[in-house]
Coordinates of C-alpha atoms in Angstrom, one line a residue:
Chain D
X1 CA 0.0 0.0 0.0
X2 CA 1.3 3.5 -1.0
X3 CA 0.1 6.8 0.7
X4 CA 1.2 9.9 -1.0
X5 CA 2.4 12.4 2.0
X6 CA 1.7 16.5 1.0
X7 CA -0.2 17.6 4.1
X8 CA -1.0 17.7 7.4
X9 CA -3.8 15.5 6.6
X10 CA -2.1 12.8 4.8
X11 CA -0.4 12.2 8.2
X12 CA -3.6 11.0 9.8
X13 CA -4.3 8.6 6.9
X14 CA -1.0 7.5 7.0
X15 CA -0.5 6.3 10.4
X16 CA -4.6 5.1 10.0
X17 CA -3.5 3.0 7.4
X18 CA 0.1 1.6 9.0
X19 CA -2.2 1.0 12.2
X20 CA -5.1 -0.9 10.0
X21 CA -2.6 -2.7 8.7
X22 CA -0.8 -3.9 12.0
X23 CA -4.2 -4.8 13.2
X24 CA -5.0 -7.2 10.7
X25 CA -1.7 -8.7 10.9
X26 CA -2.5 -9.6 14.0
X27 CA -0.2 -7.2 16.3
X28 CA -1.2 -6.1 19.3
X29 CA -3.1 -3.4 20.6
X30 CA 0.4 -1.4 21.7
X31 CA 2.4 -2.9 19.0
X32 CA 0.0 -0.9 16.7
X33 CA 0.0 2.2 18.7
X34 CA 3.7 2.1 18.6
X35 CA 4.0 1.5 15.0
X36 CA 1.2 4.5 14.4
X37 CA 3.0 6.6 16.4
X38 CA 6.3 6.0 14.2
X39 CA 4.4 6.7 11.2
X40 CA 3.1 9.6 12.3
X41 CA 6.4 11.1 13.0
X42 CA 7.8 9.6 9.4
X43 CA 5.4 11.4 7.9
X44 CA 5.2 14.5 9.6
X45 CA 9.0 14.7 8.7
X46 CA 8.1 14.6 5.0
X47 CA 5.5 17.3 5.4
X48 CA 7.5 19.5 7.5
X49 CA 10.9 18.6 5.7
X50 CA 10.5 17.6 2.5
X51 CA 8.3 19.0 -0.2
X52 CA 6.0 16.2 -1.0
X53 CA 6.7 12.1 -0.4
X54 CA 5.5 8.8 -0.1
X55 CA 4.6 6.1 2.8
X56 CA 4.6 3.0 2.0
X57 CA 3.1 -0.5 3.5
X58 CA 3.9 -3.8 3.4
X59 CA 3.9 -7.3 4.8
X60 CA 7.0 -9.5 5.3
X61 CA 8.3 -12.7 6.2
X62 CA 11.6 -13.9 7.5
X63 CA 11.5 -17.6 8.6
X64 CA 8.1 -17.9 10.7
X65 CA 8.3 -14.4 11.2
X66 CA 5.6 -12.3 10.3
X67 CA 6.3 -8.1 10.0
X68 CA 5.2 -5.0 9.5
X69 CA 7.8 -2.7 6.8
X70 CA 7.4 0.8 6.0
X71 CA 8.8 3.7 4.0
X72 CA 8.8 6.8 4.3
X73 CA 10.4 8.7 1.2
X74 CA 10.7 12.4 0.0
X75 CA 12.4 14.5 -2.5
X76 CA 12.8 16.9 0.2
X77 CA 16.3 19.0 1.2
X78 CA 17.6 15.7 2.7
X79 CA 19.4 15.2 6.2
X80 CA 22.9 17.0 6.2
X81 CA 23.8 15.2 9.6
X82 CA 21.9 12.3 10.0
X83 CA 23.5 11.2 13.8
X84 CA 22.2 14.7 14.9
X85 CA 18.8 14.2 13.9
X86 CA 18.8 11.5 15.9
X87 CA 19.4 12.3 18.6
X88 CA 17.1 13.9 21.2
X89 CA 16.3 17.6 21.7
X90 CA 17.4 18.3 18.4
X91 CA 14.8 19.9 16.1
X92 CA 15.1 21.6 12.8
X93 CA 11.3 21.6 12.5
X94 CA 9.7 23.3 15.7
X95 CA 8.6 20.0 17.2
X96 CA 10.4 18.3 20.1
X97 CA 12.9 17.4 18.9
X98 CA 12.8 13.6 19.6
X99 CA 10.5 12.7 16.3
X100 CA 13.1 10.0 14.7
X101 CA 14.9 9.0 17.1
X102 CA 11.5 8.0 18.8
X103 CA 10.5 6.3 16.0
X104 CA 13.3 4.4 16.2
X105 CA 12.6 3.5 19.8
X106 CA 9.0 2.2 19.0
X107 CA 10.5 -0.3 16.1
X108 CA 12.8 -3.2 15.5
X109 CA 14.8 -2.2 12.7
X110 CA 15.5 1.6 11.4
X111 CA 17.6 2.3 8.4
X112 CA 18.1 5.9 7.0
X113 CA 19.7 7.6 3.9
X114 CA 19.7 10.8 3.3
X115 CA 21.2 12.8 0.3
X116 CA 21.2 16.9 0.9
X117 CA 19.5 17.9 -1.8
X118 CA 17.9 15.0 -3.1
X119 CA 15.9 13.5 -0.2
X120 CA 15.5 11.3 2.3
X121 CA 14.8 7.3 2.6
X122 CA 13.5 5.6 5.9
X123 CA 13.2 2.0 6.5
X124 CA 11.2 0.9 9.7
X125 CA 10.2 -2.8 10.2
X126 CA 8.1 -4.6 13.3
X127 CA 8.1 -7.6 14.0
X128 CA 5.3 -10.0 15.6
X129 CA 6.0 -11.6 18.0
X130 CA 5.8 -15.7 18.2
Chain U
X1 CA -12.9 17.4 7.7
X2 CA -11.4 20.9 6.8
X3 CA -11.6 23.9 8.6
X4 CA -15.1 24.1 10.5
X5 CA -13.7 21.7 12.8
X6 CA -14.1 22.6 15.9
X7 CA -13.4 21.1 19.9
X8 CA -16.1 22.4 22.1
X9 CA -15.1 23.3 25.7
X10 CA -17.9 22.5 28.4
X11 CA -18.0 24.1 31.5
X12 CA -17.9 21.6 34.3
X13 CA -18.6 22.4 38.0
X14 CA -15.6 25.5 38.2
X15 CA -13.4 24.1 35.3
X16 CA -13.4 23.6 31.6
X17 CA -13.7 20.4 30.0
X18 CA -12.5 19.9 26.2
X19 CA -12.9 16.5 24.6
X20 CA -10.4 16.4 21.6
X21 CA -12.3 13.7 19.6
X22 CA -10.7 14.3 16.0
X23 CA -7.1 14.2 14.8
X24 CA -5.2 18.0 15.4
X25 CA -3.6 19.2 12.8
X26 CA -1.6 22.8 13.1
X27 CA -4.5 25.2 12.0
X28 CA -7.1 23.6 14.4
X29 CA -4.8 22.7 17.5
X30 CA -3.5 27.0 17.0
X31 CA -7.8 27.3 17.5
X32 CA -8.3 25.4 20.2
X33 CA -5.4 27.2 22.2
X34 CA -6.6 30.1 21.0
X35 CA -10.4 29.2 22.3
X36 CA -9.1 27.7 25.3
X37 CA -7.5 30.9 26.3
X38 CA -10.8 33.0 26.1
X39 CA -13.2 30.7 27.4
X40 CA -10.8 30.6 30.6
X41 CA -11.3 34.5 30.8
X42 CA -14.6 34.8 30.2
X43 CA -15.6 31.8 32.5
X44 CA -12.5 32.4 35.3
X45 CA -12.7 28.6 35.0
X46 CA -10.4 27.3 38.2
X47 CA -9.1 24.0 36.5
X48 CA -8.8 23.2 33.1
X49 CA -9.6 19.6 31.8
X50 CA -8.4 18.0 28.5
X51 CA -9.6 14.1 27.5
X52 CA -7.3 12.3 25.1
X53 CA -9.4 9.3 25.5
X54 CA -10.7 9.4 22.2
X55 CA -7.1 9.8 20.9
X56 CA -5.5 6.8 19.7
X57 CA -2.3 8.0 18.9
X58 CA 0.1 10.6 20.6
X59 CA 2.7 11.7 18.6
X60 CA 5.5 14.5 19.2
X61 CA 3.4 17.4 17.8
X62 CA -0.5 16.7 20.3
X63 CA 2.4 16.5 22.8
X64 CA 4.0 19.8 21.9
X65 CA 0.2 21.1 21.6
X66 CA -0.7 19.8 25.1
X67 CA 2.1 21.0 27.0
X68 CA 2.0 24.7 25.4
X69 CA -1.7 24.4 26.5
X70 CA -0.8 23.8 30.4
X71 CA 1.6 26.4 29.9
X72 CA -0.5 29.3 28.8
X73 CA -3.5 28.1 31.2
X74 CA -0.8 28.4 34.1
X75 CA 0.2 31.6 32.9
X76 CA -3.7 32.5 33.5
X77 CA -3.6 30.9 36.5
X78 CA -5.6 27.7 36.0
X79 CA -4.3 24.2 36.3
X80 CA -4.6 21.6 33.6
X81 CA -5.0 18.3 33.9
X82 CA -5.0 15.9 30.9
X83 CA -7.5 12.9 31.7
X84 CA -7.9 10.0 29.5
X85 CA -4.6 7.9 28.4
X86 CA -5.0 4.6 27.2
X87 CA -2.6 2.0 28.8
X88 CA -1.0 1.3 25.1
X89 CA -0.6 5.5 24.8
X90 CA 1.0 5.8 28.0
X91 CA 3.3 2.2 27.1
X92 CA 4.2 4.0 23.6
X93 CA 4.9 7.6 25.4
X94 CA 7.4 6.5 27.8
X95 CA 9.3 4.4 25.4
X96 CA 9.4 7.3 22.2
X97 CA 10.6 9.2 24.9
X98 CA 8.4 12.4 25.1
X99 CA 8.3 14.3 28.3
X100 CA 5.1 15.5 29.6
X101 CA 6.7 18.3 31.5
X102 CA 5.0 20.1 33.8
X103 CA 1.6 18.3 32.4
X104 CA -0.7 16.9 35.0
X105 CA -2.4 13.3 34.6
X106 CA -5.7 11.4 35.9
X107 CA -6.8 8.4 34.9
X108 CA -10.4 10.1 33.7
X109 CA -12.7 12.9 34.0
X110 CA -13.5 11.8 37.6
X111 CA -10.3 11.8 38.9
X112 CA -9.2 14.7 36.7
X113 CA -12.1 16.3 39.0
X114 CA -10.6 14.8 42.4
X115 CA -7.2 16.6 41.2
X116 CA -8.4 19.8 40.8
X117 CA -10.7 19.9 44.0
X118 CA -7.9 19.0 46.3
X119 CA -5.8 21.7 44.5
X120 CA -8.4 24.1 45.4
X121 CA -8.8 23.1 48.8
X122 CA -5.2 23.9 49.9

């Protein structure tokens, strides 16, 4: 599933749809709050970062394991320092400064690239538990 | 699900209760502070009470929104108290790592009520 990101409102239906999605997977209740929450940070990057951008949704498998992988891509300005946008209290945007590295928190797996003037790729996975 | 949106803030016994039941985004949560601020003048409300329970995800920004709301309510003199967090929001808060600094918790409206009595009282 692919959610184009432009606005503040394509945030809501973003995170709707990551959380719809974890729910029929079978995560549980806070396992889908925590992977909503993510979202909703991903994608309130693109919005306040980047000019326009994608979220994407999809199901995995490794082994037995079932998961939960997302996207979040723009074409925005990109990341120039991507350890110090990690790391809390630091904000570029006006929020609070802890909106990716919290995502990273709430998920397994977190991979970033970022290139300064061409945008900025992030890789979150969740996996269920067995 | 543009721009008539509104929260409505009830009065309840000498506080104001506002149920946010619909997703903020920057415009509306900028009216709702806004509103908030008034309603506390023109009432001189004692206690100010905000339900998230309807909420089913707290991200960085509602936070930012929330605590800037306790902050200009204090600044009026009025305590807030934020009623209302599920178990899986306040599981997800702690571990994202977002402060709610200076915010005041109940577990619901009734509570939220209990909180603002005894600060009254003293």
């Amino acid at each position: 599933m692919e959610i184009k990101v432009a606005c503040e409102y394509d945030i809501v239906i973003a995170r709707s749809a990551a959380k719809t999605e974890a729910k029929k997977l079978g995560f549980t209740i806070v396992d889908q709050t925590r992977i909503a929450t993510a979202i909703s940070e991903l994608a309130r990057n693109i919005v306040v970062h980047g000019s326009d951008g994608i979220v994407r949704i999809e199901e995995i498998e490794k082994g037995d394991r079932k998961g939960l992988e997302i996207w979040a891509i723009d074409r925005g300005p990109g990341i120039e320092n991507i350890e110090l946008a990690l790391k809390d209290g630091w904000t570029s945007g006006g929020g609070l400064g802890i909106g990716l590295g919290g995502a990273k928190r709430l998920m397994d797996e977190f991979e970033i690239q970022s290139e300064v003037g061409k945008g900025t790729k992030v890789r979150v996975v969740k996996w269920m538990r067995n | 699900m543009k721009s008539e949106e509104k929260i409505p803030i009830l009065r309840i016994e000498d506080a104001l209760l506002a149920s946010i039941q619909i997703p903020l985004h920057d415009k509306l949560a900028l009216e709702f502070q806004h509103d908030l601020m008034v309603s506390i003048e023109k009432t001189r409300a004692k206690g100010l009470i905000i339900d998230i329970s309807a909420i089913d995800v707290v991200d960085s920004f509602i936070t930012r929104i929330l605590v800037e709301i306790a902050r200009m309510a204090s600044l009026m003199g009025v305590k807030t108290v934020i009623v209302g967090l599920r178990p899986e929001i306040s599981i997800t808060l702690v571990e994202f790592g977002v402060q709610f600094d200076g915010i005041e918790t109940a577990l619901n409206l009734e509570k939220g009520l209990e909180k603002l009595r005894v600060w009254k009282s003293k």
